[in-house]
Coordinates of C-alpha atoms in Angstrom, one line a residue:
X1 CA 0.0 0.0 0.0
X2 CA 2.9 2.7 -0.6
X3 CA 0.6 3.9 -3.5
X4 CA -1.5 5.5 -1.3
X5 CA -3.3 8.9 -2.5
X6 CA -3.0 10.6 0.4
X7 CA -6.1 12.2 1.3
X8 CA -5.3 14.4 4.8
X9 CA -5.3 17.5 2.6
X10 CA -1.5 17.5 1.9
X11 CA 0.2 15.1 -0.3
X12 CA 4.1 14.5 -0.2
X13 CA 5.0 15.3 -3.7
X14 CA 6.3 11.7 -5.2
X15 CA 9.6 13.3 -5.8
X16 CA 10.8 13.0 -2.1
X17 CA 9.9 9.1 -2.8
X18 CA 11.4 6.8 -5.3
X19 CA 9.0 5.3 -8.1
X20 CA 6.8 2.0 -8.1
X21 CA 9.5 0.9 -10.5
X22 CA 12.4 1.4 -8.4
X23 CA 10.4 -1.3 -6.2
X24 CA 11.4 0.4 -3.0
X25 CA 8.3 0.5 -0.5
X26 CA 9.5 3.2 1.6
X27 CA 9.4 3.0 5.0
X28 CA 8.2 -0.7 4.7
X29 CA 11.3 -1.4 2.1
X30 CA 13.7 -3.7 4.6
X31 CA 10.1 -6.3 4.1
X32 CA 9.6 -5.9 0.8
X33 CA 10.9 -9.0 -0.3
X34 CA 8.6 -10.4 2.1
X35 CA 5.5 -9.2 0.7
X36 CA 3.8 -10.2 -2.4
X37 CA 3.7 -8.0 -5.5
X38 CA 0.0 -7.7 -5.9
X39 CA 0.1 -5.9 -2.1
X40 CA 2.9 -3.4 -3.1
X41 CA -0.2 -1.1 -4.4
X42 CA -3.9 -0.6 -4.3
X43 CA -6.4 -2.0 -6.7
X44 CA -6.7 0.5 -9.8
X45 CA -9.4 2.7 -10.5
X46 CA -10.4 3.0 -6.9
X47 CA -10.6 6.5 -5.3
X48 CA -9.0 5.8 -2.3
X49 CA -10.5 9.2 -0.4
X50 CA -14.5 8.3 -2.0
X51 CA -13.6 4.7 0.2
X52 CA -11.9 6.2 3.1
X53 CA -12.5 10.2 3.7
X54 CA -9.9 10.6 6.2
X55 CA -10.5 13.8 8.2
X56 CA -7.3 16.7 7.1
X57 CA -4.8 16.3 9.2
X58 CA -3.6 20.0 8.8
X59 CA -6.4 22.8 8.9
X60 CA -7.1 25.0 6.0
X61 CA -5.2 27.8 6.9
X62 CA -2.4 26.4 8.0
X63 CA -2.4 24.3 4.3
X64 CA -3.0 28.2 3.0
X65 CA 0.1 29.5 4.8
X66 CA 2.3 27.1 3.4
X67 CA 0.8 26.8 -0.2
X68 CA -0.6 23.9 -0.5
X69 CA -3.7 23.4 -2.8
X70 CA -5.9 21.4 -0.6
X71 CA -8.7 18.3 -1.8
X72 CA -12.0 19.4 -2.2
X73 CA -14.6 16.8 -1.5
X74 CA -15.9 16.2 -4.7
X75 CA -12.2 16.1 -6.3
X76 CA -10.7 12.7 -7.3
X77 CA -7.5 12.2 -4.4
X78 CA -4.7 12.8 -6.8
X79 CA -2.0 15.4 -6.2
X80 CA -2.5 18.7 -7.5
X81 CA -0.5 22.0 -7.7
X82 CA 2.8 22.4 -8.1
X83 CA 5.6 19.8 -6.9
X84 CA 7.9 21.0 -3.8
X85 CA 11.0 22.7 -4.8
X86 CA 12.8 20.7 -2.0
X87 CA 12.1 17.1 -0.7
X88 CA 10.5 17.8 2.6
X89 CA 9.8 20.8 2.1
X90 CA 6.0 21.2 2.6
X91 CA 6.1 18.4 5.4
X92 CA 8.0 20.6 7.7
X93 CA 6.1 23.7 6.7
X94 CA 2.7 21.9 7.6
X95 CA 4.5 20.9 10.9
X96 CA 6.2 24.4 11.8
X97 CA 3.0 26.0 11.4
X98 CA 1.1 23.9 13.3
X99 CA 3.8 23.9 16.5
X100 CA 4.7 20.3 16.1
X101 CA 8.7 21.2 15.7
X102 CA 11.1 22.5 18.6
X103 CA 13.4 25.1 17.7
X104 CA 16.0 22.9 15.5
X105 CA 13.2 22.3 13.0
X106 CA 12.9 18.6 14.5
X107 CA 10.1 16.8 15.3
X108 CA 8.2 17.5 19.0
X109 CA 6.9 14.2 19.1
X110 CA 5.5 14.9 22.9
X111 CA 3.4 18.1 20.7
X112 CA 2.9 15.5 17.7
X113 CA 1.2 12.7 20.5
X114 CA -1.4 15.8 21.9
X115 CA -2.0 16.8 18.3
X116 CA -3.4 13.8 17.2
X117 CA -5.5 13.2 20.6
X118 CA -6.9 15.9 19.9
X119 CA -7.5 14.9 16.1
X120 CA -9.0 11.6 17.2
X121 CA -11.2 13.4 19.7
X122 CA -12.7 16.1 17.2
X123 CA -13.5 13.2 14.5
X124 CA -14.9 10.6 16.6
X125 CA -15.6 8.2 13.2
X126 CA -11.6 7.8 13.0
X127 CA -10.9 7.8 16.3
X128 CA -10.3 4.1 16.6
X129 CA -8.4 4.2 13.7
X130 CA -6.3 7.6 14.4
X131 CA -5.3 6.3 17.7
X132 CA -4.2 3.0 16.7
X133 CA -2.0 4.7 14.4
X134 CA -0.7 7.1 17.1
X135 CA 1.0 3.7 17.9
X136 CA 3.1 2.8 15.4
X137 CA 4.0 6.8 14.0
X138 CA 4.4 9.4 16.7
X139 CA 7.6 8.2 18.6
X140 CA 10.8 8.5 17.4
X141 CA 12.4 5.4 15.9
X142 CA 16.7 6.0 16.5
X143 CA 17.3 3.0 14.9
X144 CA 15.7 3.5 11.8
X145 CA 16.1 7.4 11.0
X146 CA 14.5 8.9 7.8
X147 CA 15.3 11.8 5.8
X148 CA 12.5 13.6 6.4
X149 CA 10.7 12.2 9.5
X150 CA 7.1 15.1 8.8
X151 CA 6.8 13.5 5.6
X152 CA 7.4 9.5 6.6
X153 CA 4.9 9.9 9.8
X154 CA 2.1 11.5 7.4
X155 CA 2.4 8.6 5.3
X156 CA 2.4 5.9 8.5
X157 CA -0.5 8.2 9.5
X158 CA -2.3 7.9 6.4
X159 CA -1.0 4.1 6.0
X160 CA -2.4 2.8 9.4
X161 CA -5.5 4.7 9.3
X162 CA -6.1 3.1 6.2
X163 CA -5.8 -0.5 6.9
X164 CA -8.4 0.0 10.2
X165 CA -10.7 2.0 8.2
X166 CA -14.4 1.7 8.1
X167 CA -15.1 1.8 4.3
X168 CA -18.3 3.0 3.0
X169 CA -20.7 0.7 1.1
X170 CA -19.9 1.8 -2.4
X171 CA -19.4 -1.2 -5.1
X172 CA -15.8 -0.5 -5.9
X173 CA -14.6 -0.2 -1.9
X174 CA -15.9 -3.6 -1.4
X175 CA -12.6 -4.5 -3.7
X176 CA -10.4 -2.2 -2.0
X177 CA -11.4 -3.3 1.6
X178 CA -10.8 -7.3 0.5
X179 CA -7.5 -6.0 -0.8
X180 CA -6.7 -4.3 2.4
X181 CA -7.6 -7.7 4.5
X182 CA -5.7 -9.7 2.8
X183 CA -2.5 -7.7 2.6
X184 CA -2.7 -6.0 5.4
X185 CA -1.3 -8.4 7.7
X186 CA 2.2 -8.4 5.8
X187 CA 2.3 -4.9 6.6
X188 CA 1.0 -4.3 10.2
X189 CA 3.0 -7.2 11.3
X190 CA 6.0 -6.3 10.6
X191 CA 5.4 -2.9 12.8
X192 CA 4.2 -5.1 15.5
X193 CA 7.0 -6.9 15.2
X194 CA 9.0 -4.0 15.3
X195 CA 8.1 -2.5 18.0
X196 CA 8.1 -5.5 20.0
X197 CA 11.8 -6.7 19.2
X198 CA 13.1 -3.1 19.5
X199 CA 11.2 -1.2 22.4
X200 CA 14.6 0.6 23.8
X201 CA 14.6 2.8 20.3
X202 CA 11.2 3.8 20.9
X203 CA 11.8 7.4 22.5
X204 CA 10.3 11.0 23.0

């Protein structure tokens, strides 16, 4: 599922991540070989944001302030506007704006953990799903640092919310959602596993 159309109202532009060809999964790339082809991306033709309207993560003005065209809810959930000059760009923006950074531009993963409390609180329909990803995304990882950490915890953000989603009952999200059940587990189980075999890198 690293083909996710990101639907929180910001989408990292694809050139901070490397192609579908490349067949690098991102931040699930040291499993790849572990997970079948046919999971590496969604089905085709299947609006991933009609299926799954995740609530913005980032308000409107702060998606204003940075310059970032945001999804309207009858738009399909492709990227619009133009790409990022630099990779990460946008990401930190996003955070900086919203107080989610201490003074060194890193992530206040503390600030991060309150933010989306308060994210799962004010959408009660995701909340299960918000704070489930809260779990696996917002704590720092020192063994497996990222370039850009805003832009890799939007996308296990969007990622986990994903896989415990509630679809609605339209014809072509009964596909996605059997798609999702039977890869998820290749996915999700490798962050469990993660976080059990490696709970001293999990800090604040």
């Amino acid at each position: 599922l690293y083909d996710l159309q990101l639907a929180c109202g910001y989408t990292p532009h694809e050139r901070q991540f490397p192609p579908r060809e490349l067949k690098d999964l991102g931040i699930f790339h040291p499993y790849q070989e572990q997970i079948p082809k046919h999971c590496w991306n969604r089905p085709k033709n299947v609006d991933m944001y009609k299926c799954c309207p995740i609530p913005r993560l980032y308000p409107d003005e702060v998606l204003d302030s940075c310059g970032i065209e945001k999804l309207m809810e009858d738009e399909e959930s492709s990227p619009k506007g133009s790409p990022s000059k630099l990779a990460c760009k946008d990401g930190v923006c996003l955070m900086k704006k919203s107080n989610l950074l201490t003074e060194y531009d890193r992530v206040d993963y503390e600030k991060l953990r309150a933010y989306i409390d308060q994210w799962a609180a004010d959408n009660p329909g995701f909340s299960e799903a918000i704070l489930e990803a809260k779990k696996h995304c917002a704590y720092r990882d020192s063994a497996n640092p990222t370039e850009c950490d805003a832009d890799q915890i939007f996308v296990c953000l969007t990622a986990n919310i994903i896989w415990h989603c509630k679809f609605k009952d339209y014809p072509e999200c009964k596909e996605l959602q059997e798609h999702i059940e039977e890869c998820r587990s290749y996915y999700y189980q490798k962050q469990e596993d993660n976080l059990k075999s490696k709970p001293e890198t999990k800090t604040q």
